Coordinates of C-alpha atoms and ligand atoms in Angstrom, one line a residue:
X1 CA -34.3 73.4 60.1
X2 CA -33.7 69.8 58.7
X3 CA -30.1 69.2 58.1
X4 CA -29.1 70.0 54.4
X5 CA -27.9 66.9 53.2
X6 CA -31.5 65.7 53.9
X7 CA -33.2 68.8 52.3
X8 CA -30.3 68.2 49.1
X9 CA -31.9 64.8 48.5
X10 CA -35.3 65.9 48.1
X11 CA -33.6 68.1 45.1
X12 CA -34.9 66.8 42.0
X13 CA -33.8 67.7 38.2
X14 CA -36.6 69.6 36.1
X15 CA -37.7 68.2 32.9
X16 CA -35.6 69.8 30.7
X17 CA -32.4 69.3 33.1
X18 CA -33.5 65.8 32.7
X19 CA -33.2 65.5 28.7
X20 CA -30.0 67.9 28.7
X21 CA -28.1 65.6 30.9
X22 CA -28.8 62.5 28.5
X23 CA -27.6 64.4 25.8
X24 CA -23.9 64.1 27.5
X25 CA -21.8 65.1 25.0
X26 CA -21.6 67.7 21.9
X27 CA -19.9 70.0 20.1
X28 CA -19.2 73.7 20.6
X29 CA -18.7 75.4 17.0
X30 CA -17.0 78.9 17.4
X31 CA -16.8 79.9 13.6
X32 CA -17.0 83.8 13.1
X33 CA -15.7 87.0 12.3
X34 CA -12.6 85.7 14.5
X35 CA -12.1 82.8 11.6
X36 CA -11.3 84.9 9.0
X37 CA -9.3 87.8 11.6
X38 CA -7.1 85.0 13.5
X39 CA -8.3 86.4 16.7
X40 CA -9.7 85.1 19.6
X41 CA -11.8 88.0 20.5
X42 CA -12.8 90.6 18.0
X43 CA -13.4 94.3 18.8
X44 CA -16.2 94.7 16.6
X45 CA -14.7 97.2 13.7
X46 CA -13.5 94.3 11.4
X47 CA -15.1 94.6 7.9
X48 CA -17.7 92.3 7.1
X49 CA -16.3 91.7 3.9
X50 CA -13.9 89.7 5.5
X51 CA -16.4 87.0 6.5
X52 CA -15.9 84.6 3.3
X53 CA -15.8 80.8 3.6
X54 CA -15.2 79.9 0.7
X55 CA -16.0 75.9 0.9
X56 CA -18.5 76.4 3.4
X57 CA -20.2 72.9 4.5
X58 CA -22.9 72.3 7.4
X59 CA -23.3 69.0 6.7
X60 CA -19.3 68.2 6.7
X61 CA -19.8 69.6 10.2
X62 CA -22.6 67.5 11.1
X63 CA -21.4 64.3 9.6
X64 CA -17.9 64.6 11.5
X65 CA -19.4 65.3 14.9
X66 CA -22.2 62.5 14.7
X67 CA -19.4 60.5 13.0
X68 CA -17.2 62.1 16.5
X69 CA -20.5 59.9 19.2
X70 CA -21.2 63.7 19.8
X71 CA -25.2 64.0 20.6
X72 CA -25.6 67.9 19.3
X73 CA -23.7 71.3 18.1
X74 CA -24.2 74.8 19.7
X75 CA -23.0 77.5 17.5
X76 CA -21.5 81.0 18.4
X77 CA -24.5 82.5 16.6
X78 CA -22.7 85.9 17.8
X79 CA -19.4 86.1 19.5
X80 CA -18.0 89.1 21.7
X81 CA -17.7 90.9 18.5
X82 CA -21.4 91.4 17.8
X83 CA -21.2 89.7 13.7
X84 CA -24.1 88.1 13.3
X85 CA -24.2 84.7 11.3
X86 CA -27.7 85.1 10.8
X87 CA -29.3 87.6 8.8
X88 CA -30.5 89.4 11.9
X89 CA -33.2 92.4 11.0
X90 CA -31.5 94.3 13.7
X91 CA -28.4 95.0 13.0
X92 CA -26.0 95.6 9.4
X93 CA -23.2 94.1 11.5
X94 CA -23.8 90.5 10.0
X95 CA -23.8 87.7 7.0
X96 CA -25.9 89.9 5.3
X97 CA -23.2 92.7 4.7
X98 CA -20.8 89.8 3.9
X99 CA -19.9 88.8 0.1
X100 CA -20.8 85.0 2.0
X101 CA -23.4 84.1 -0.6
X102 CA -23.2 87.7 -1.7
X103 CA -25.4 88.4 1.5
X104 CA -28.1 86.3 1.4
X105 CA -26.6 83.2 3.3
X106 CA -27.9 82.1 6.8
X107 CA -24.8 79.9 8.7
X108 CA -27.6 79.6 11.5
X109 CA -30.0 77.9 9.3
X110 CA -27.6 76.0 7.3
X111 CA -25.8 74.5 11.0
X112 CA -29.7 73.7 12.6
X113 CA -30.7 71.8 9.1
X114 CA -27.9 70.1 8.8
X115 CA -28.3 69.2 12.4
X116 CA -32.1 67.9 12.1
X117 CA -30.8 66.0 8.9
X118 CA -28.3 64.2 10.9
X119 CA -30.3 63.3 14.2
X120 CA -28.0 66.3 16.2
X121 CA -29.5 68.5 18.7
X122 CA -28.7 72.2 18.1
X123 CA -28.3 75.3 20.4
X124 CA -27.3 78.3 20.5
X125 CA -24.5 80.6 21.9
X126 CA -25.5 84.4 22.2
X127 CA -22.8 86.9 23.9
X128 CA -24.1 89.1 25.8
X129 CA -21.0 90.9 25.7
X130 CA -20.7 93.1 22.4
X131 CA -18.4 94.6 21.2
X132 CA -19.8 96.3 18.0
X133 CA -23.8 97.1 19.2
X134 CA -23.8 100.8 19.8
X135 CA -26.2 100.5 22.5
X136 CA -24.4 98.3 24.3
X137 CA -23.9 100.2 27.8
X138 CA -27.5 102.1 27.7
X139 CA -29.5 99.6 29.7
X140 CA -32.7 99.5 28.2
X141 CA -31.9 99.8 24.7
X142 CA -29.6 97.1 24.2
X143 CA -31.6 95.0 26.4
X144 CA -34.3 95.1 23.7
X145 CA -31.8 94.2 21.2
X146 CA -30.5 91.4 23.1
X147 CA -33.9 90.3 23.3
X148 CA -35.1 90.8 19.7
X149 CA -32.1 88.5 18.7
X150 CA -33.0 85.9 21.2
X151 CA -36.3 86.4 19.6
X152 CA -35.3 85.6 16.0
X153 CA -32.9 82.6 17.0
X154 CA -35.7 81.1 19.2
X155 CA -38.7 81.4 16.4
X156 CA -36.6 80.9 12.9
X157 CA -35.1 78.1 13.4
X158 CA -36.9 74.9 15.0
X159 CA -36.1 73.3 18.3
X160 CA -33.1 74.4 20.4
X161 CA -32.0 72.2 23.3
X162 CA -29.7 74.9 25.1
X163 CA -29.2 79.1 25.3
X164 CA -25.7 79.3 26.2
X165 CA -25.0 82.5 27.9
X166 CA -21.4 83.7 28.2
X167 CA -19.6 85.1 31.7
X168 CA -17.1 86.8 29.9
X169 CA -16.5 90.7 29.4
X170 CA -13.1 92.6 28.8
X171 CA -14.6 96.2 29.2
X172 CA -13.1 96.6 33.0
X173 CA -13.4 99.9 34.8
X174 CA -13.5 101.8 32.0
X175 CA -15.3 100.4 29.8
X176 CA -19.1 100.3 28.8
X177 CA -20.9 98.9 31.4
X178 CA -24.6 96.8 30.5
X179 CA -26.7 95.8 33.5
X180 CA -28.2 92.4 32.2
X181 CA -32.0 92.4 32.0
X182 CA -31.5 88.5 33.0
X183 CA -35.2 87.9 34.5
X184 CA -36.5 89.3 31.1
X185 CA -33.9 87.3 28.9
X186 CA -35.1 84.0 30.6
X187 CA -38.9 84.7 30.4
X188 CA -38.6 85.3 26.2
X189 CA -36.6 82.1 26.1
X190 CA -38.9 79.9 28.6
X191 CA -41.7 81.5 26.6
X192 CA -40.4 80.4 22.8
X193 CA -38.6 77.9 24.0
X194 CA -39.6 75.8 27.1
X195 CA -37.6 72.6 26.2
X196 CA -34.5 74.7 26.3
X197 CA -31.9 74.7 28.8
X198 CA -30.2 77.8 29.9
X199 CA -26.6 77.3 30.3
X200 CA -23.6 79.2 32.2
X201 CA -24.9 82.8 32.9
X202 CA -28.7 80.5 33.3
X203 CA -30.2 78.7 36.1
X204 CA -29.9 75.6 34.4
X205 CA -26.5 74.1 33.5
X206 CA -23.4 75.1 35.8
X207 CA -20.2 76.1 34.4
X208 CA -17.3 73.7 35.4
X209 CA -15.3 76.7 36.6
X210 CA -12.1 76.0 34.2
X211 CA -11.4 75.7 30.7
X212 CA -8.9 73.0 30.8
X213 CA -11.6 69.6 31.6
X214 CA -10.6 69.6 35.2
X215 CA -13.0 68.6 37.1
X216 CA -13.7 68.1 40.3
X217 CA -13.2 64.3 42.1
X218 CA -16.7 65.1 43.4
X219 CA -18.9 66.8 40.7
X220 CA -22.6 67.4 42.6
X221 CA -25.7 68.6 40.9
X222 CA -26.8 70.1 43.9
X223 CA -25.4 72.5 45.0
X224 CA -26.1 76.1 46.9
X225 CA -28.3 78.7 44.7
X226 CA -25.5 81.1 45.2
X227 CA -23.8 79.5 42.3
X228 CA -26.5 80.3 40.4
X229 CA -25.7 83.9 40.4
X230 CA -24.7 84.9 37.4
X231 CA -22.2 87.5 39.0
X232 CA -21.0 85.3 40.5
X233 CA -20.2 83.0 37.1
X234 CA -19.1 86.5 35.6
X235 CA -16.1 87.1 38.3
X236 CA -14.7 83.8 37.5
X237 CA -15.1 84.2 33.8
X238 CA -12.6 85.2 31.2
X239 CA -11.8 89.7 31.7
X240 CA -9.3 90.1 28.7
X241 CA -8.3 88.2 25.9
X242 CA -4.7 87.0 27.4
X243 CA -5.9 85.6 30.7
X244 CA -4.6 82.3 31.5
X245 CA -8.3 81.2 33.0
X246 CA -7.8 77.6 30.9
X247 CA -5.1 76.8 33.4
X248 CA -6.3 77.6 36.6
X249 CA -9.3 76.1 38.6
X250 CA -11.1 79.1 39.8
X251 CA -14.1 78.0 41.7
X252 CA -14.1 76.2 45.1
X253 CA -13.5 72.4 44.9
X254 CA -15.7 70.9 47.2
X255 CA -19.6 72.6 46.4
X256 CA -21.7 69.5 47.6
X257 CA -20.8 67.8 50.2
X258 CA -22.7 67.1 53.5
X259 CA -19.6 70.0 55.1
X260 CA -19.7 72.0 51.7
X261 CA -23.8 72.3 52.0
X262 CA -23.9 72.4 55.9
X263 CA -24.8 76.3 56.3
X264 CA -26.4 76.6 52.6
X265 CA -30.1 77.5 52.7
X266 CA -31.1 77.0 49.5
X267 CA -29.9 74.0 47.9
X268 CA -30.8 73.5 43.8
X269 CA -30.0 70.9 40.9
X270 CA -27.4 72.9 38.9
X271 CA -25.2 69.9 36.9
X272 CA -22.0 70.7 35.5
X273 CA -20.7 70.9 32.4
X274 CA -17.3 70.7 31.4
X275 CA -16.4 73.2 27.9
X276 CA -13.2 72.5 26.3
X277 CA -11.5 73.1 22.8
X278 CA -10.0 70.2 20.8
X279 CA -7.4 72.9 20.0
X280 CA -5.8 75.7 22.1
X281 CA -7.9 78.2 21.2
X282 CA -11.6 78.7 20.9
X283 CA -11.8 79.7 17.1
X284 CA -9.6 78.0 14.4
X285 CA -6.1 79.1 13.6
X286 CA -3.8 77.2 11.2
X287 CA -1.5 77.8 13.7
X288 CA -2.6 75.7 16.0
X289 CA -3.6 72.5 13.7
X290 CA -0.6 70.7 15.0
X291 CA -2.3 71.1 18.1
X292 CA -4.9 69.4 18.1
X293 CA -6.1 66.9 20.9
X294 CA -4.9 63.7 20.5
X295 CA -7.8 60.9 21.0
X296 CA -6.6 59.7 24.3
X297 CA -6.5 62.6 25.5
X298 CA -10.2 63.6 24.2
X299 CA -10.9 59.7 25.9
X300 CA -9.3 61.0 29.1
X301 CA -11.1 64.1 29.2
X302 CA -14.4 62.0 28.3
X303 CA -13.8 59.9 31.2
X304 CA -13.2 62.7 33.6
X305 CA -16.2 64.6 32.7
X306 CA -18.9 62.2 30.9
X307 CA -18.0 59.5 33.3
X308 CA -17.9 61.9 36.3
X309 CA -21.1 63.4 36.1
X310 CA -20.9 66.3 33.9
X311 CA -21.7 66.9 30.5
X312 CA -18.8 67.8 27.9
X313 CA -19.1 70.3 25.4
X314 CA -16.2 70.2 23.3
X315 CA -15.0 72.7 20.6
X316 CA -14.8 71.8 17.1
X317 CA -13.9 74.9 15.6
X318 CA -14.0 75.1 11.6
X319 CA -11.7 76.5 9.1
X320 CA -11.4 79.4 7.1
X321 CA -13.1 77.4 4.2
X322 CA -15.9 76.4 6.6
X323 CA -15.7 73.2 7.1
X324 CA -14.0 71.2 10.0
X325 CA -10.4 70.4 9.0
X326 CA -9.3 66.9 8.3
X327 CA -7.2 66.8 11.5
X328 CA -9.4 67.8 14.0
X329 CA -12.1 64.9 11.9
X330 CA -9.8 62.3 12.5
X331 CA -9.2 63.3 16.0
X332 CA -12.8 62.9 16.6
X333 CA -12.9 59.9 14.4
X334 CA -10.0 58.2 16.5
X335 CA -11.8 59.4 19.9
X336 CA -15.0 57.6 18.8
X337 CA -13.2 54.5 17.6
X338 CA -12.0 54.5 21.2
X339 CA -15.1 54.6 23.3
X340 CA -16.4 52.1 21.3
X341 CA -13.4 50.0 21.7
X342 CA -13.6 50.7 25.6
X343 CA -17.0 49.6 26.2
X344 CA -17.1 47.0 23.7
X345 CA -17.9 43.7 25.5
X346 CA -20.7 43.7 28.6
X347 CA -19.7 41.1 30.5
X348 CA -22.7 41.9 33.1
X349 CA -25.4 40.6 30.4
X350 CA -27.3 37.8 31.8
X351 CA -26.3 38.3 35.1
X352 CA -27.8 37.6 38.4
X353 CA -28.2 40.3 40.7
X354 CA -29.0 39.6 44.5
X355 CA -29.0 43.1 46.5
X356 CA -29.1 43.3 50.7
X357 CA -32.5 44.7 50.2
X358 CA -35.0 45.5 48.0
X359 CA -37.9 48.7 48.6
X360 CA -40.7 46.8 47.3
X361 CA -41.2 44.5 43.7
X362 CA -40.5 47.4 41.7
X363 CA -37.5 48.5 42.8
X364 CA -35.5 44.9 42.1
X365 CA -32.2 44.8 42.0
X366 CA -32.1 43.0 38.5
X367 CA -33.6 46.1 37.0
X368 CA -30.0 47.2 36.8
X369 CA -29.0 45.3 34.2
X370 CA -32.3 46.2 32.2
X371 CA -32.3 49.0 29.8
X372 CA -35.6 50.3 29.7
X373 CA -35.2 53.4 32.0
X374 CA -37.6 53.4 34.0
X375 CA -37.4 50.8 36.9
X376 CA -34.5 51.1 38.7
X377 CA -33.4 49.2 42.1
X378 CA -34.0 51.0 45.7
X379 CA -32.6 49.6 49.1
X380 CA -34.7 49.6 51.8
X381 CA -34.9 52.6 54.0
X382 CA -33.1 50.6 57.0
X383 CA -30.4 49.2 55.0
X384 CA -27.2 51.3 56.3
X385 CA -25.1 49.4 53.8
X386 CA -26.6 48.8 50.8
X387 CA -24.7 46.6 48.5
X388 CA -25.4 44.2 44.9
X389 CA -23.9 41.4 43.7
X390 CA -23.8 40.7 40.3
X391 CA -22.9 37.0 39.3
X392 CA -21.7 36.6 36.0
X393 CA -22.2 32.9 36.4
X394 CA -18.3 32.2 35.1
X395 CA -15.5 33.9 35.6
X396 CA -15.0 36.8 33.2
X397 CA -12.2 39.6 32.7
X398 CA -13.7 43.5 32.5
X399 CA -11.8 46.8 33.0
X400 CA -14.8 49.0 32.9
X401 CA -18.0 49.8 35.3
X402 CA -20.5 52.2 34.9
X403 CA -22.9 53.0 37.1
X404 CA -25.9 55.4 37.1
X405 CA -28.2 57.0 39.7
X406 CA -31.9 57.4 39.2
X407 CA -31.4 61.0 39.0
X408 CA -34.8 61.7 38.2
X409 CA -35.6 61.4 42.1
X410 CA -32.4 63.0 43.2
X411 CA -28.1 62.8 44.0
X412 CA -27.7 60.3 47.0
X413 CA -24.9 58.5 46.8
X414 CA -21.8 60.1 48.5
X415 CA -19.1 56.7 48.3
X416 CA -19.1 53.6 46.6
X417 CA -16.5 50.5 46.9
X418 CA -16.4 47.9 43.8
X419 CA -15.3 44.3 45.3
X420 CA -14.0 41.0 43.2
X421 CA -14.9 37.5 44.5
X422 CA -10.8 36.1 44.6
X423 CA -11.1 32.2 45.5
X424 CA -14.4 33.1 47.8
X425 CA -12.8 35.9 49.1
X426 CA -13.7 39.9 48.2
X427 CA -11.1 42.2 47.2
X428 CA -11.1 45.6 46.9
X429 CA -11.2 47.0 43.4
X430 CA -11.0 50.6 44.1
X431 CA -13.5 53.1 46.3
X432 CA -15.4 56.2 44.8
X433 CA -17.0 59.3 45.6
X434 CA -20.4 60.6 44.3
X435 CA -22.2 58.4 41.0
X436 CA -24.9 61.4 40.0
X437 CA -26.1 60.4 36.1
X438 CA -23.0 58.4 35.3
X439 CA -19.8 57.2 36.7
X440 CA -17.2 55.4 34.6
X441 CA -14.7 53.6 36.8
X442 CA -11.8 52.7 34.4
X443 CA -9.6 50.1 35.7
X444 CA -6.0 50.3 34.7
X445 CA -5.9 46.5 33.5
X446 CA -8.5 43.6 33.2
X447 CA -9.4 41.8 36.2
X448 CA -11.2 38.8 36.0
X449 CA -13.9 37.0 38.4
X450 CA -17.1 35.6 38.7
X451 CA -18.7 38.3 40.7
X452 CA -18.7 41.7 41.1
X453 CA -19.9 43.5 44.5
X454 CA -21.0 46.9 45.0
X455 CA -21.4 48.5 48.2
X456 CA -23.2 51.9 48.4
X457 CA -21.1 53.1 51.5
X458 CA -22.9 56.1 52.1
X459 CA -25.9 58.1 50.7
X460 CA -28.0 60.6 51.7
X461 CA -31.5 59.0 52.5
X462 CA -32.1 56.7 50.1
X463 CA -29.9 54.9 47.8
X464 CA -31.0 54.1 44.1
X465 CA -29.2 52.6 40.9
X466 CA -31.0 52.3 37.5
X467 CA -28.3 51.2 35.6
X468 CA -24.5 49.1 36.1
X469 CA -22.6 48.2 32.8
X470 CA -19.5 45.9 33.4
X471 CA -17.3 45.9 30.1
X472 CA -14.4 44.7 29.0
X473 CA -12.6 46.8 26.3
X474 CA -11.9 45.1 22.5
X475 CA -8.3 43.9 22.4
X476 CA -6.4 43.7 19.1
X477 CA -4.3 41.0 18.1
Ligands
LIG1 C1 -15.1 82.4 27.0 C2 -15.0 83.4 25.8 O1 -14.4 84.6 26.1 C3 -14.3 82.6 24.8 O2 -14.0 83.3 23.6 C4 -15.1 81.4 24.4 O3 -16.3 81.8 23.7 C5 -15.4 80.6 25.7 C6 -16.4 79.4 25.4 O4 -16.0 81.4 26.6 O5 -15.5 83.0 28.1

C-alpha cells in the first residue's frame, strides 16, 4: 500500500467543505428556555410561560455580530431541553405555548431574516439529546421526530450553511438510551439541503476536542475516518452539566502527521473548528457579564484558531430581553477594531516575487500576491526545497504574515521558515508547522527589511501557495 502521507495529499475538500472554511468565523447564539431559567442545561419540565423576552431584537443580534467581522450565526434552534424556538407542528413543547408574541412568534424566522438582511450566513443547532420529547429512548419513534424537525428547519427557512449536531448527553447508565438513526439524519439534510455542512456529530466539520480555544500547534484537515465516528465525538463530549470538559484537551494532539497517519487506512478532509463562549457559560447569565472576554483575548483566540487553520465559532449569547447585551457588543466591537488595526497596512503590495521553481506559467509565483482565487503558485515536482522571495523593493517594517494553501487540491505543507534579508544576509524570523487554509504568523514586534523569504521545508508531494499577505499593524500616536 502507498505510504499515507502520499495517499493524505491526494485528500481533497468537497464543495461545501470548501465554502464552509471561507466562512472562518461566526457566531454561536444559545438563547432558550435556559435564558429565562439561568441554567446551563434544562431538564425539559420548565413552563413555557417562562420563555418571555421582553425586548426581543434579531436584527440587534445581527447588526452586532456583522458589526463583531463575524461571517454568520447558528442558533440553538433546540437545546438539551427539547423547547422549541420555532413553532414546530410536532411538539407543544415550544414558542408557540409561550406568552412570546402571545404564541405566534418564530425566533428561528426572525434570527435567519435578520441574517439574509444583514449579508450573515445562518445555521442551525438541533440537539439530539432531549430532554423533554417523550419518545426520546424508543428508537424509531423519536427518530422520526428528529427527522420531521430537521425537516421543518431545512424547508421553512431559506438557505442554511451548517447542521450542527451536538455530542453531548447526561442520561449515563441509567438513563434513556436513543440509538441515532445518523445515516437517515444525513440523507434528509443532504437531500433539503446539499450546500449544508454537517458539523461535530457529521462527517463534515471536526470538533476541536475542547471548549477552551486550545488548539492544537498542528491543526490537520486530514485526518483518519475514525474521527469521524460520531461515538467517538460523543465519549469526548460533555456527560453532565458540572463537567470541567472547557479545561481539559481531551482528544489526541498529534492527528495528522506523517507518524500520527502512518498505520491509518482511511485518511479524509475533516477541518476543525474551534467553539468557544465570549462568557463562561454557553447561555447568558447576568452573573457572568463581568466576565466577558476581553478583546485581546477574543484576538488571541482568533489567531490561534482562524490563523491556525480552524474555523471559530464563538458564542454570543443574548439576554433575557433578547438582544445581545451592551458588554458582550462592545467586546465584539473592540475585537473587530483590532483585527482591523492588525492587518491594517500590506506591505507585500507591489512586490516582486521570484520562487526556486515554478510548475508551469500558471502556477507563477507572483500569483501570491494576487487576489483573485484561483491561480495560485506550485513548485516543481523536483524542487526538495521550495522557497519565494518577495522584494518589497525598499525596506519596510511588518509584524504580520499570512499565508494560505491552495486547499482546494489538498494539505501539503508540514514546516515553513520565514527569513529577513539583514545587510544581504538572511535571518531567521521564526519556523512553522502545517499552513492548511490560513496561517497567521504574528510577530511580537515590527521587523523591518527589504525582503522576505519563505522556505517550504517540507510538504507532502507537492507544495502550493495561493495567497501571502505581509502587514504591518496601524500604530497610534
Ligand atoms: C455542549 C453542550 O452541552 C453545551 O450546553 C453547549 O451547547 C455546547 C456548545 O455543547 O456539548
Amino acid at each position: 500500500m502507498t505510504e499515507a502521507y502520499i495517499r493524505a495529499a491526494e485528500v481533497i475538500p468537497s464543495k461545501r467543505q470548501l465554502e464552509w472554511q471561507k466562512t472562518e468565523m461566526y457566531a454561536f447564539c444559545h438563547f432558550g428556555m435556559n435564558t429565562f431559567t439561568d441554567k446551563e442545561w434544562g431538564d425539559g419540565t420548565d413552563s413555557p410561560a417562562l420563555f418571555n423576552p421582553t425586548d426581543f431584537d434579531a436584527d440587534q443580534w445581527a447588526r452586532v455580530i456583522k458589526n463583531g467581522g463575524l461571517n454568520g450565526i447558528i442558533l440553538t434552534c433546540k437545546h438539551h431541553d427539547g423547547f422549541c424556538l420555532w413553532p414546530s407542528k410536532y411538539t407543544d413543547y415550544s414558542v408557540k405555548a409561550s406568552p412570546f408574541k402571545d404564541g405566534s412568534g418564530d425566533i428561528v424566522r426572525e434570527v435567519s431574516n435578520a441574517c439574509k438582511k444583514h449579508g450573515l450566513k445562518f445555521g442551525v443547532y438541533l440537539s439530539p439529546w432531549d430532554r423533554h420529547e417523550k419518545t426520546y429512548g424508543e428508537g424509531k419513534a423519536y427518530d422520526t421526530y428528529f427527522v420531521n424537525q430537521l425537516t421543518e428547519l431545512l424547508t421553512d427557512y431559506g438557505d442554511i450553511f451548517c447542521v450542527w449536531f451536538d455530542g453531548a448527553c447526561g442520561e449515563g447508565k441509567n438513563g434513556r438510551i436513543q440509538q441515532y438513526d445518523w445515516p437517515g439524519y444525513y440523507k434528509v439534510i443532504r437531500e433539503l439541503m446539499p450546500d449544508a455542512v454537517i458539523s461535530i456529530c457529521g462527517p463534515d466539520v471536526r470538533w476541536i476536542g475542547n471548549e477552551t480555544a486550545v488548539c492544537r500547534e498542528s491543526e490537520w484537515s486530514v485526518v483518519p475516518s475514525r474521527l469521524a465516528i460520531n461515538e467517538y465525538t460523543a465519549e469526548h463530549s460533555q456527560k453532565s452539566v458540572d463537567e470541567k470538559i472547557r479545561d481539559r484537551y481531551k482528544m489526541e494532539l498529534d492527528l495528522g502527521s506523517r507518524k500520527a497517519i502512518k498505520n491509518e487506512k482511511e485518511l479524509i478532509w475533516y477541518p476543525a473548528e474551534v467553539d468557544v463562549s465570549v462568557r463562561p457559560g454557553w447561555f447568558y447569565h447576568k452573573s457572568e457579564d463581568y466576565r466577558v472576554k476581553s478583546y485581546d483575548k477574543l484576538v488571541e483566540i482568533y489567531l490561534n484558531s482562524v490563523g491556525g487553520n480552524a474555523n471559530l465559532l464563538l458564542n454570543i449569547p443574548p439576554d433575557k430581553t433578547g438582544r445581545i447585551h451592551e458588554i458582550d457588543a462592545l467586546a465584539l466591537d473592540s475585537f473587530a477594531r483590532s483585527l482591523r488595526d492588525m492587518f491594517y497596512n500590506k506591505v507585500s503590495e507591489g512586490s516582486k516575487v521570484k520562487a526556486s521553481s515554478e510548475l508551469d506559467e500558471l502556477h507563477r509565483a507572483s500569483n501570491i500576491l494576487s487576489d483573485n482565487g484561483i491561480l495560485y503558485w506550485q513548485c516543481a515536482a523536483d524542487d526538495k526545497e521550495p522557497e519565494i522571495v518577495i522584494d518589497f523593493g525598499e525596506e519596510k517594517s511588518f509584524d504580520s504574515v499570512v499565508l494560505k494553501e491552495n486547499i482546494a487540491t489538498g494539505q501539503q505543507i508540514e514546516s515553513f521558515a520565514l527569513f529577513i534579508n539583514k545587510k544581504g544576509k538572511w535571518k531567521r524570523l521564526c519556523k512553522g508547522t502545517v499552513i492548511g487554509y490560513k496561517k497567521i504568523v504574528r510577530l511580537k514586534k515590527k521587523v523591518s527589511s527589504d525582503k522576505l523569504r519563505i522556505k517550504i521545508t517540507s510538504y507532502r508531494v507537492k507544495a502550493a501557495l495561493e495567497k501571502v499577505e505581509i502587514c504591518a499593524s496601524r500604530e497610534y500616536i
